[in-house]
Amino acid sequence: MSSTPTSSPRILLLSAYDAASHKRWRTQLITALPEMSWHSLLLSPRYFSWRIRGNALSWFQHPQLRESWDLLICTSMVDLAGLRGLHPHLAKTPALLYMHENQFAFPDSGRQHKSYEPQMINLYSALSAEQILFNSEWNRQSFIEGASALLKKLPDEIPVGLMDHIFEKSSILPVPIEDELFAARELPINQTQPHLLWNHRWEYDKGPDRLAYFLDALLERKQDFSLSLVGEQFRKQPEAFQCIRERHVERIVNWGFMADVSEYRRLLTQADVVLSTALHDFQGLSMLEAMAAGCIPYAPKRLAYPEYIKAPFLYASELNEPIKEAEQAADQFVQLLQQPLDAQMPDPWRLSQLLPLYRTAIKALL
């Protein structure tokens, strides 16, 4: 939390599930816009169901919610409608809702209890906000489509034009990539034995089983490689990770979470290709930051990836046939390595490029 002189616009930023990407975005915004007087309310990223349902209650007695503000900025987990209901004076304060993700587009792991409550909270918050910012067009479209499908299941008394109303007050504004991550690549791409980087959360929705199939398919095609498999880990991990480690132990360069940020950023400059096999990625920060460091991207043609990855570096998406997807991806990858390859810099996602758009969006509501 930081503050500036009292004459500055007073902004209360609420992050109800302050996970890594949410914290990164929040810190960027506060640091890059010092002309605003920032104050933050945060909840730790655990107990997902309780956080999304209970955040307005958790903050109920917080003294800052009894103060007057010029603007509320809420992340997508915040129950904005509930918050304004418990603090009626905040209904007069303009609110910007930043959608890092939406609860309509998460793939089902088969372990969760099916509940529409998180989706309804997203919907009510979107209706309550004066302005909505999505981090990708795919995020917005999947929200609109998912909410429309849910409304069709409800028995009666559904207002007409809800999705049009939400769409009209929404825009696309990604989480920026820090300018210092952008660097001209010093090493040529190794197209004989590429260093593959998979740098995502170690969970089912990032497709580790699809990664295992893809790596096996590369071996079947006699394509050699080295591998860095890094990212945030949890106590329970899909079995695919252990299978990959056992099968490719001699090819592994880095394995597991890299706590040292400088070491991780050095890895981004050393790897040749950054891979995704994800079933869920609303923007893809790990892909974007590796691209900024000079890695060649290779990802499925789904989610937000087509918004910043060119067609030759996208492989066909086969959601219901992961082995077929892996085999097609391996064939295309082997062919790709036979062509000249250059870094694909995502310059429009630079912080310096996006910051003026954030400033404009905030000032429009003040």
mmCIF file of C-alpha atoms in Angstrom:
data_model
loop_
_atom_site.group_PDB
_atom_site.id
_atom_site.type_symbol
_atom_site.label_atom_id
_atom_site.label_comp_id
_atom_site.label_asym_id
_atom_site.label_seq_id
_atom_site.Cartn_x
_atom_site.Cartn_y
_atom_site.Cartn_z
ATOM 1 C CA MET A 1 0.000 0.000 0.000
ATOM 2 C CA SER A 2 1.258 3.478 -0.803
ATOM 3 C CA SER A 3 -0.110 6.983 -0.504
ATOM 4 C CA THR A 4 0.353 10.438 -1.972
ATOM 5 C CA PRO A 5 -0.823 13.903 -0.844
ATOM 6 C CA THR A 6 -4.458 14.184 0.220
ATOM 7 C CA SER A 7 -5.280 16.414 -2.778
ATOM 8 C CA SER A 8 -4.777 13.411 -5.027
ATOM 9 C CA PRO A 9 -7.785 11.274 -5.996
ATOM 10 C CA ARG A 10 -8.380 8.674 -3.275
ATOM 11 C CA ILE A 11 -8.623 5.164 -4.699
ATOM 12 C CA LEU A 12 -9.480 2.044 -2.707
ATOM 13 C CA LEU A 13 -8.194 -1.102 -4.428
ATOM 14 C CA LEU A 14 -9.761 -4.361 -3.243
ATOM 15 C CA SER A 15 -8.164 -7.710 -4.040
ATOM 16 C CA ALA A 16 -10.180 -10.564 -2.555
ATOM 17 C CA TYR A 17 -7.835 -13.355 -3.662
ATOM 18 C CA ASP A 18 -4.422 -11.733 -3.903
ATOM 19 C CA ALA A 19 -2.682 -14.447 -5.934
ATOM 20 C CA ALA A 20 0.620 -13.866 -7.730
ATOM 21 C CA SER A 21 -0.775 -12.387 -10.950
ATOM 22 C CA HIS A 22 -3.240 -10.215 -9.003
ATOM 23 C CA LYS A 23 -0.434 -8.945 -6.755
ATOM 24 C CA ARG A 24 1.770 -8.257 -9.757
ATOM 25 C CA TRP A 25 -0.944 -6.214 -11.479
ATOM 26 C CA ARG A 26 -1.828 -4.349 -8.279
ATOM 27 C CA THR A 27 1.792 -3.460 -7.527
ATOM 28 C CA GLN A 28 2.385 -2.306 -11.106
ATOM 29 C CA LEU A 29 -0.627 -0.022 -11.004
ATOM 30 C CA ILE A 30 0.168 1.577 -7.649
ATOM 31 C CA THR A 31 3.851 2.073 -8.477
ATOM 32 C CA ALA A 32 3.270 3.426 -11.990
ATOM 33 C CA LEU A 33 0.523 5.907 -11.047
ATOM 34 C CA PRO A 34 1.923 7.778 -8.037
ATOM 35 C CA GLU A 35 -0.286 10.796 -8.749
ATOM 36 C CA MET A 36 -3.173 8.832 -7.195
ATOM 37 C CA SER A 37 -3.622 8.288 -3.458
ATOM 38 C CA TRP A 38 -3.767 4.483 -3.207
ATOM 39 C CA HIS A 39 -5.124 2.359 -0.370
ATOM 40 C CA SER A 40 -5.545 -1.414 -0.520
ATOM 41 C CA LEU A 41 -7.647 -4.112 1.124
ATOM 42 C CA LEU A 42 -6.274 -7.616 0.514
ATOM 43 C CA LEU A 43 -7.233 -11.203 1.328
ATOM 44 C CA SER A 44 -4.791 -14.085 1.043
ATOM 45 C CA PRO A 45 -5.137 -16.524 -1.916
ATOM 46 C CA ARG A 46 -6.513 -19.579 -0.092
ATOM 47 C CA TYR A 47 -9.924 -21.103 0.733
ATOM 48 C CA PHE A 48 -11.242 -20.236 -2.722
ATOM 49 C CA SER A 49 -14.940 -20.930 -2.072
ATOM 50 C CA TRP A 50 -14.949 -18.907 1.131
ATOM 51 C CA ARG A 51 -12.993 -16.035 -0.407
ATOM 52 C CA ILE A 52 -15.308 -15.513 -3.364
ATOM 53 C CA ARG A 53 -18.472 -15.913 -1.285
ATOM 54 C CA GLY A 54 -17.301 -14.265 1.945
ATOM 55 C CA ASN A 55 -15.049 -11.342 1.040
ATOM 56 C CA ALA A 56 -17.708 -8.681 1.636
ATOM 57 C CA LEU A 57 -18.360 -10.221 5.056
ATOM 58 C CA SER A 58 -14.645 -10.538 5.860
ATOM 59 C CA TRP A 59 -14.228 -6.809 5.228
ATOM 60 C CA PHE A 60 -17.546 -5.808 6.859
ATOM 61 C CA GLN A 61 -16.001 -4.113 9.904
ATOM 62 C CA HIS A 62 -12.968 -2.658 8.166
ATOM 63 C CA PRO A 63 -12.777 1.068 8.949
ATOM 64 C CA GLN A 64 -11.658 2.001 5.427
ATOM 65 C CA LEU A 65 -15.030 0.891 4.072
ATOM 66 C CA ARG A 66 -16.697 3.575 6.195
ATOM 67 C CA GLU A 67 -14.606 6.298 4.546
ATOM 68 C CA SER A 68 -15.329 8.263 1.381
ATOM 69 C CA TRP A 69 -13.450 7.416 -1.829
ATOM 70 C CA ASP A 70 -13.197 8.838 -5.307
ATOM 71 C CA LEU A 71 -12.961 5.411 -6.956
ATOM 72 C CA LEU A 72 -13.167 1.719 -6.113
ATOM 73 C CA ILE A 73 -11.003 -0.697 -8.133
ATOM 74 C CA CYS A 74 -11.957 -4.326 -7.524
ATOM 75 C CA THR A 75 -10.451 -7.542 -8.803
ATOM 76 C CA SER A 76 -12.682 -10.223 -10.283
ATOM 77 C CA MET A 77 -13.048 -12.188 -7.023
ATOM 78 C CA VAL A 78 -14.600 -9.225 -5.173
ATOM 79 C CA ASP A 79 -18.336 -9.393 -4.429
ATOM 80 C CA LEU A 80 -18.905 -5.773 -5.455
ATOM 81 C CA ALA A 81 -22.709 -5.944 -5.263
ATOM 82 C CA GLY A 82 -22.543 -7.430 -1.759
ATOM 83 C CA LEU A 83 -19.946 -4.895 -0.677
ATOM 84 C CA ARG A 84 -22.102 -1.981 -1.805
ATOM 85 C CA GLY A 85 -25.150 -3.535 -0.150
ATOM 86 C CA LEU A 86 -23.376 -3.734 3.212
ATOM 87 C CA HIS A 87 -21.938 -0.206 2.816
ATOM 88 C CA PRO A 88 -24.672 1.787 1.022
ATOM 89 C CA HIS A 89 -22.616 4.989 0.734
ATOM 90 C CA LEU A 90 -20.213 3.115 -1.589
ATOM 91 C CA ALA A 91 -23.025 2.732 -4.121
ATOM 92 C CA LYS A 92 -22.392 6.392 -5.012
ATOM 93 C CA THR A 93 -18.664 5.787 -5.555
ATOM 94 C CA PRO A 94 -17.755 4.757 -9.128
ATOM 95 C CA ALA A 95 -16.303 1.255 -9.364
ATOM 96 C CA LEU A 96 -13.945 -0.322 -11.881
ATOM 97 C CA LEU A 97 -13.962 -4.133 -11.989
ATOM 98 C CA TYR A 98 -10.774 -5.764 -13.283
ATOM 99 C CA MET A 99 -11.416 -9.269 -14.607
ATOM 100 C CA HIS A 100 -8.225 -11.301 -14.274
ATOM 101 C CA GLU A 101 -10.402 -14.357 -14.895
ATOM 102 C CA ASN A 102 -14.048 -15.369 -14.888
ATOM 103 C CA GLN A 103 -15.770 -18.258 -13.167
ATOM 104 C CA PHE A 104 -17.596 -19.373 -16.323
ATOM 105 C CA ALA A 105 -14.487 -20.620 -18.147
ATOM 106 C CA PHE A 106 -12.607 -22.739 -15.606
ATOM 107 C CA PRO A 107 -12.323 -26.369 -16.754
ATOM 108 C CA ASP A 108 -13.870 -28.933 -14.433
ATOM 109 C CA SER A 109 -11.282 -31.104 -12.672
ATOM 110 C CA GLY A 110 -13.989 -33.507 -11.530
ATOM 111 C CA ARG A 111 -13.074 -32.856 -7.884
ATOM 112 C CA GLN A 112 -15.070 -29.710 -7.167
ATOM 113 C CA HIS A 113 -18.604 -29.572 -5.847
ATOM 114 C CA LYS A 114 -20.656 -28.056 -8.656
ATOM 115 C CA SER A 115 -21.971 -24.656 -7.612
ATOM 116 C CA TYR A 116 -23.193 -21.709 -9.643
ATOM 117 C CA GLU A 117 -22.585 -19.284 -6.786
ATOM 118 C CA PRO A 118 -19.094 -18.097 -7.917
ATOM 119 C CA GLN A 119 -20.514 -17.449 -11.371
ATOM 120 C CA MET A 120 -23.440 -15.469 -9.987
ATOM 121 C CA ILE A 121 -21.057 -13.351 -7.883
ATOM 122 C CA ASN A 122 -19.053 -12.560 -11.032
ATOM 123 C CA LEU A 123 -22.280 -11.653 -12.816
ATOM 124 C CA TYR A 124 -23.612 -9.418 -10.024
ATOM 125 C CA SER A 125 -20.237 -7.651 -9.725
ATOM 126 C CA ALA A 126 -20.156 -7.004 -13.473
ATOM 127 C CA LEU A 127 -23.668 -5.552 -13.355
ATOM 128 C CA SER A 128 -22.784 -3.408 -10.347
ATOM 129 C CA ALA A 129 -19.553 -1.898 -11.753
ATOM 130 C CA GLU A 130 -19.493 1.285 -13.811
ATOM 131 C CA GLN A 131 -16.589 -0.001 -15.925
ATOM 132 C CA ILE A 132 -15.208 -3.501 -16.561
ATOM 133 C CA LEU A 133 -11.728 -4.266 -17.846
ATOM 134 C CA PHE A 134 -10.891 -7.763 -19.106
ATOM 135 C CA ASN A 135 -7.271 -8.865 -19.524
ATOM 136 C CA SER A 136 -8.024 -10.530 -22.884
ATOM 137 C CA GLU A 137 -10.757 -10.704 -25.491
ATOM 138 C CA TRP A 138 -11.052 -14.432 -24.846
ATOM 139 C CA ASN A 139 -11.740 -13.688 -21.186
ATOM 140 C CA ARG A 140 -14.545 -11.308 -22.155
ATOM 141 C CA GLN A 141 -16.062 -13.614 -24.756
ATOM 142 C CA SER A 142 -16.003 -16.659 -22.470
ATOM 143 C CA PHE A 143 -17.658 -14.571 -19.735
ATOM 144 C CA ILE A 144 -20.398 -13.328 -22.063
ATOM 145 C CA GLU A 145 -21.022 -16.803 -23.510
ATOM 146 C CA GLY A 146 -20.931 -18.527 -20.121
ATOM 147 C CA ALA A 147 -23.217 -16.023 -18.438
ATOM 148 C CA SER A 148 -25.644 -16.162 -21.375
ATOM 149 C CA ALA A 149 -25.777 -19.960 -21.112
ATOM 150 C CA LEU A 150 -26.408 -19.772 -17.372
ATOM 151 C CA LEU A 151 -29.241 -17.261 -17.758
ATOM 152 C CA LYS A 152 -30.957 -19.606 -20.228
ATOM 153 C CA LYS A 153 -31.099 -22.283 -17.508
ATOM 154 C CA LEU A 154 -32.920 -20.040 -15.036
ATOM 155 C CA PRO A 155 -36.710 -20.520 -14.864
ATOM 156 C CA ASP A 156 -38.112 -17.009 -15.341
ATOM 157 C CA GLU A 157 -37.986 -13.245 -14.719
ATOM 158 C CA ILE A 158 -34.629 -12.696 -16.446
ATOM 159 C CA PRO A 159 -34.152 -9.068 -17.623
ATOM 160 C CA VAL A 160 -33.591 -8.572 -21.335
ATOM 161 C CA GLY A 161 -30.242 -7.301 -22.615
ATOM 162 C CA LEU A 162 -28.054 -8.039 -19.578
ATOM 163 C CA MET A 163 -25.105 -9.219 -21.657
ATOM 164 C CA ASP A 164 -25.371 -6.259 -24.037
ATOM 165 C CA HIS A 165 -25.274 -3.958 -21.012
ATOM 166 C CA ILE A 166 -22.148 -5.651 -19.651
ATOM 167 C CA PHE A 167 -20.421 -5.711 -23.038
ATOM 168 C CA GLU A 168 -21.052 -2.024 -23.662
ATOM 169 C CA LYS A 169 -19.288 -0.954 -20.454
ATOM 170 C CA SER A 170 -16.344 -3.321 -20.927
ATOM 171 C CA SER A 171 -12.919 -2.966 -22.559
ATOM 172 C CA ILE A 172 -9.776 -5.049 -23.022
ATOM 173 C CA LEU A 173 -6.686 -4.001 -21.062
ATOM 174 C CA PRO A 174 -4.093 -6.721 -20.347
ATOM 175 C CA VAL A 175 -1.862 -7.128 -17.321
ATOM 176 C CA PRO A 176 1.331 -5.432 -18.528
ATOM 177 C CA ILE A 177 4.772 -6.985 -18.899
ATOM 178 C CA GLU A 178 7.507 -4.927 -17.254
ATOM 179 C CA ASP A 179 9.715 -3.125 -19.774
ATOM 180 C CA GLU A 180 12.887 -4.474 -18.157
ATOM 181 C CA LEU A 181 11.893 -8.020 -19.175
ATOM 182 C CA PHE A 182 12.166 -7.088 -22.842
ATOM 183 C CA ALA A 183 15.648 -7.827 -24.148
ATOM 184 C CA ALA A 184 17.241 -8.482 -27.513
ATOM 185 C CA ARG A 185 18.115 -12.171 -27.676
ATOM 186 C CA GLU A 186 21.857 -12.791 -27.455
ATOM 187 C CA LEU A 187 21.897 -16.540 -28.179
ATOM 188 C CA PRO A 188 20.678 -17.986 -31.492
ATOM 189 C CA ILE A 189 17.723 -20.376 -31.295
ATOM 190 C CA ASN A 190 19.014 -23.942 -31.018
ATOM 191 C CA GLN A 191 16.945 -25.652 -33.700
ATOM 192 C CA THR A 192 18.740 -28.990 -33.446
ATOM 193 C CA GLN A 193 18.290 -29.618 -29.729
ATOM 194 C CA PRO A 194 15.977 -26.826 -28.518
ATOM 195 C CA HIS A 195 15.765 -25.979 -24.847
ATOM 196 C CA LEU A 196 12.027 -26.268 -24.109
ATOM 197 C CA LEU A 197 10.539 -24.229 -21.257
ATOM 198 C CA TRP A 198 7.208 -25.077 -19.598
ATOM 199 C CA ASN A 199 6.633 -22.413 -16.911
ATOM 200 C CA HIS A 200 3.115 -22.711 -15.535
ATOM 201 C CA ARG A 201 1.285 -23.637 -12.326
ATOM 202 C CA TRP A 202 1.624 -27.365 -11.645
ATOM 203 C CA GLU A 203 -2.081 -28.120 -11.829
ATOM 204 C CA TYR A 204 -4.397 -30.123 -14.063
ATOM 205 C CA ASP A 205 -5.771 -27.096 -15.933
ATOM 206 C CA LYS A 206 -2.338 -26.329 -17.380
ATOM 207 C CA GLY A 207 -2.407 -29.673 -19.227
ATOM 208 C CA PRO A 208 0.621 -31.582 -17.844
ATOM 209 C CA ASP A 209 -0.754 -34.813 -19.321
ATOM 210 C CA ARG A 210 -0.808 -33.130 -22.746
ATOM 211 C CA LEU A 211 2.778 -32.024 -22.195
ATOM 212 C CA ALA A 212 3.764 -35.628 -21.459
ATOM 213 C CA TYR A 213 2.105 -36.829 -24.663
ATOM 214 C CA PHE A 214 3.821 -34.058 -26.658
ATOM 215 C CA LEU A 215 7.296 -34.850 -25.315
ATOM 216 C CA ASP A 216 6.807 -38.556 -26.032
ATOM 217 C CA ALA A 217 5.663 -37.708 -29.550
ATOM 218 C CA LEU A 218 8.842 -35.684 -30.109
ATOM 219 C CA LEU A 219 10.965 -38.696 -29.123
ATOM 220 C CA GLU A 220 8.996 -40.911 -31.496
ATOM 221 C CA ARG A 221 9.956 -38.482 -34.248
ATOM 222 C CA LYS A 222 13.643 -38.578 -33.211
ATOM 223 C CA GLN A 223 13.535 -34.921 -32.217
ATOM 224 C CA ASP A 224 16.003 -34.255 -29.395
ATOM 225 C CA PHE A 225 15.485 -31.507 -26.798
ATOM 226 C CA SER A 226 16.368 -30.355 -23.302
ATOM 227 C CA LEU A 227 13.674 -29.387 -20.820
ATOM 228 C CA SER A 228 13.075 -26.871 -18.030
ATOM 229 C CA LEU A 229 9.806 -27.560 -16.238
ATOM 230 C CA VAL A 230 9.293 -24.831 -13.651
ATOM 231 C CA GLY A 231 6.435 -23.041 -11.922
ATOM 232 C CA GLU A 232 4.386 -22.755 -8.749
ATOM 233 C CA GLN A 233 3.919 -26.130 -7.056
ATOM 234 C CA PHE A 234 1.371 -27.501 -4.601
ATOM 235 C CA ARG A 235 1.221 -30.426 -2.189
ATOM 236 C CA LYS A 236 -0.885 -32.490 -4.582
ATOM 237 C CA GLN A 237 0.277 -32.641 -8.179
ATOM 238 C CA PRO A 238 -1.031 -34.476 -11.241
ATOM 239 C CA GLU A 239 0.780 -37.782 -11.802
ATOM 240 C CA ALA A 240 1.914 -36.564 -15.225
ATOM 241 C CA PHE A 241 4.740 -34.571 -13.635
ATOM 242 C CA GLN A 242 6.339 -37.654 -12.109
ATOM 243 C CA CYS A 243 5.936 -39.525 -15.396
ATOM 244 C CA ILE A 244 7.707 -36.717 -17.259
ATOM 245 C CA ARG A 245 10.542 -36.638 -14.735
ATOM 246 C CA GLU A 246 11.119 -40.384 -14.916
ATOM 247 C CA ARG A 247 10.976 -40.548 -18.703
ATOM 248 C CA HIS A 248 13.064 -37.453 -19.458
ATOM 249 C CA VAL A 249 15.422 -37.225 -16.468
ATOM 250 C CA GLU A 250 18.546 -36.989 -18.651
ATOM 251 C CA ARG A 251 17.050 -34.065 -20.613
ATOM 252 C CA ILE A 252 15.977 -31.970 -17.608
ATOM 253 C CA VAL A 253 17.878 -28.727 -17.056
ATOM 254 C CA ASN A 254 15.613 -27.139 -14.408
ATOM 255 C CA TRP A 255 12.829 -28.724 -12.360
ATOM 256 C CA GLY A 256 10.382 -27.212 -9.870
ATOM 257 C CA PHE A 257 9.720 -23.781 -8.451
ATOM 258 C CA MET A 258 12.455 -21.163 -8.884
ATOM 259 C CA ALA A 259 12.315 -18.880 -5.853
ATOM 260 C CA ASP A 260 15.140 -16.672 -7.092
ATOM 261 C CA VAL A 261 13.575 -14.185 -9.520
ATOM 262 C CA SER A 262 16.930 -13.327 -11.104
ATOM 263 C CA GLU A 263 17.603 -17.021 -11.797
ATOM 264 C CA TYR A 264 14.168 -17.410 -13.355
ATOM 265 C CA ARG A 265 14.660 -14.362 -15.563
ATOM 266 C CA ARG A 266 18.050 -15.697 -16.620
ATOM 267 C CA LEU A 267 16.341 -18.956 -17.611
ATOM 268 C CA LEU A 268 13.937 -16.987 -19.821
ATOM 269 C CA THR A 269 16.909 -15.654 -21.786
ATOM 270 C CA GLN A 270 18.519 -19.105 -22.095
ATOM 271 C CA ALA A 271 15.542 -21.221 -23.193
ATOM 272 C CA ASP A 272 14.690 -21.471 -26.883
ATOM 273 C CA VAL A 273 10.981 -22.289 -26.918
ATOM 274 C CA VAL A 274 8.289 -21.548 -24.327
ATOM 275 C CA LEU A 275 5.496 -24.138 -24.397
ATOM 276 C CA SER A 276 1.896 -24.159 -23.312
ATOM 277 C CA THR A 277 -0.440 -27.139 -23.197
ATOM 278 C CA ALA A 278 -3.056 -25.292 -21.136
ATOM 279 C CA LEU A 279 -6.784 -25.863 -20.935
ATOM 280 C CA HIS A 280 -7.172 -22.610 -19.038
ATOM 281 C CA ASP A 281 -5.210 -19.388 -19.401
ATOM 282 C CA PHE A 282 -7.084 -16.099 -19.418
ATOM 283 C CA GLN A 283 -4.064 -14.089 -20.570
ATOM 284 C CA GLY A 284 -0.842 -16.105 -20.287
ATOM 285 C CA LEU A 285 1.661 -13.983 -18.360
ATOM 286 C CA SER A 286 4.262 -16.751 -18.274
ATOM 287 C CA MET A 287 4.129 -17.048 -22.070
ATOM 288 C CA LEU A 288 4.317 -13.287 -22.585
ATOM 289 C CA GLU A 289 7.266 -12.733 -20.271
ATOM 290 C CA ALA A 290 9.228 -15.566 -21.908
ATOM 291 C CA MET A 291 8.452 -14.116 -25.343
ATOM 292 C CA ALA A 292 9.664 -10.721 -24.126
ATOM 293 C CA ALA A 293 12.963 -12.362 -23.160
ATOM 294 C CA GLY A 294 13.356 -13.825 -26.654
ATOM 295 C CA CYS A 295 11.772 -17.288 -26.451
ATOM 296 C CA ILE A 296 9.847 -18.654 -29.423
ATOM 297 C CA PRO A 297 6.232 -19.374 -28.324
ATOM 298 C CA TYR A 298 4.461 -22.656 -29.076
ATOM 299 C CA ALA A 299 0.905 -23.002 -27.828
ATOM 300 C CA PRO A 300 -2.487 -24.461 -28.730
ATOM 301 C CA LYS A 301 -4.813 -22.434 -30.917
ATOM 302 C CA ARG A 302 -7.261 -21.688 -28.111
ATOM 303 C CA LEU A 303 -7.766 -19.437 -25.071
ATOM 304 C CA ALA A 304 -6.054 -16.018 -25.299
ATOM 305 C CA TYR A 305 -3.007 -17.249 -27.224
ATOM 306 C CA PRO A 306 -4.153 -16.269 -30.760
ATOM 307 C CA GLU A 307 -4.361 -12.664 -29.545
ATOM 308 C CA TYR A 308 -0.569 -12.372 -29.419
ATOM 309 C CA ILE A 309 0.982 -15.516 -30.941
ATOM 310 C CA LYS A 310 1.232 -15.722 -34.733
ATOM 311 C CA ALA A 311 -0.366 -18.616 -36.610
ATOM 312 C CA PRO A 312 2.829 -20.628 -37.388
ATOM 313 C CA PHE A 313 3.478 -20.933 -33.647
ATOM 314 C CA LEU A 314 -0.003 -22.199 -32.781
ATOM 315 C CA TYR A 315 -0.872 -25.880 -33.059
ATOM 316 C CA ALA A 316 -4.354 -27.283 -33.605
ATOM 317 C CA SER A 317 -6.542 -27.577 -30.516
ATOM 318 C CA GLU A 318 -8.138 -30.981 -29.910
ATOM 319 C CA LEU A 319 -9.815 -30.634 -26.526
ATOM 320 C CA ASN A 320 -11.378 -34.096 -26.555
ATOM 321 C CA GLU A 321 -8.406 -35.923 -28.078
ATOM 322 C CA PRO A 322 -5.205 -35.020 -26.210
ATOM 323 C CA ILE A 323 -3.072 -37.696 -27.868
ATOM 324 C CA LYS A 324 -4.148 -36.565 -31.332
ATOM 325 C CA GLU A 325 -3.391 -32.976 -30.321
ATOM 326 C CA ALA A 326 0.092 -33.960 -29.121
ATOM 327 C CA GLU A 327 0.914 -35.894 -32.293
ATOM 328 C CA GLN A 328 -0.218 -33.058 -34.550
ATOM 329 C CA ALA A 329 1.700 -30.560 -32.415
ATOM 330 C CA ALA A 330 4.857 -32.683 -32.616
ATOM 331 C CA ASP A 331 4.613 -32.974 -36.423
ATOM 332 C CA GLN A 332 4.179 -29.218 -36.764
ATOM 333 C CA PHE A 333 6.993 -28.505 -34.288
ATOM 334 C CA VAL A 334 9.500 -30.664 -36.152
ATOM 335 C CA GLN A 335 8.619 -28.819 -39.364
ATOM 336 C CA LEU A 336 8.865 -25.469 -37.584
ATOM 337 C CA LEU A 337 12.435 -26.222 -36.530
ATOM 338 C CA GLN A 338 13.435 -26.581 -40.185
ATOM 339 C CA GLN A 339 12.640 -22.897 -40.834
ATOM 340 C CA PRO A 340 14.458 -19.707 -39.760
ATOM 341 C CA LEU A 341 13.147 -18.634 -36.355
ATOM 342 C CA ASP A 342 13.190 -15.148 -34.828
ATOM 343 C CA ALA A 343 11.983 -13.840 -31.482
ATOM 344 C CA GLN A 344 8.322 -12.765 -31.374
ATOM 345 C CA MET A 345 8.325 -9.693 -29.117
ATOM 346 C CA PRO A 346 4.901 -8.824 -27.605
ATOM 347 C CA ASP A 347 5.584 -5.084 -27.663
ATOM 348 C CA PRO A 348 1.936 -3.950 -27.291
ATOM 349 C CA TRP A 349 1.910 -5.652 -23.862
ATOM 350 C CA ARG A 350 4.755 -3.485 -22.493
ATOM 351 C CA LEU A 351 3.970 -1.579 -19.308
ATOM 352 C CA SER A 352 5.021 1.678 -20.975
ATOM 353 C CA GLN A 353 2.532 1.008 -23.791
ATOM 354 C CA LEU A 354 -0.402 0.049 -21.549
ATOM 355 C CA LEU A 355 0.066 2.523 -18.703
ATOM 356 C CA PRO A 356 -1.484 5.506 -20.566
ATOM 357 C CA LEU A 357 -4.569 3.370 -21.232
ATOM 358 C CA TYR A 358 -4.885 2.543 -17.527
ATOM 359 C CA ARG A 359 -4.501 6.211 -16.629
ATOM 360 C CA THR A 360 -7.217 7.151 -19.116
ATOM 361 C CA ALA A 361 -9.614 4.466 -17.865
ATOM 362 C CA ILE A 362 -9.174 5.551 -14.250
ATOM 363 C CA LYS A 363 -9.481 9.275 -14.930
ATOM 364 C CA ALA A 364 -12.649 8.701 -16.950
ATOM 365 C CA LEU A 365 -14.352 7.435 -13.780
ATOM 366 C CA LEU A 366 -13.019 10.077 -11.376
#
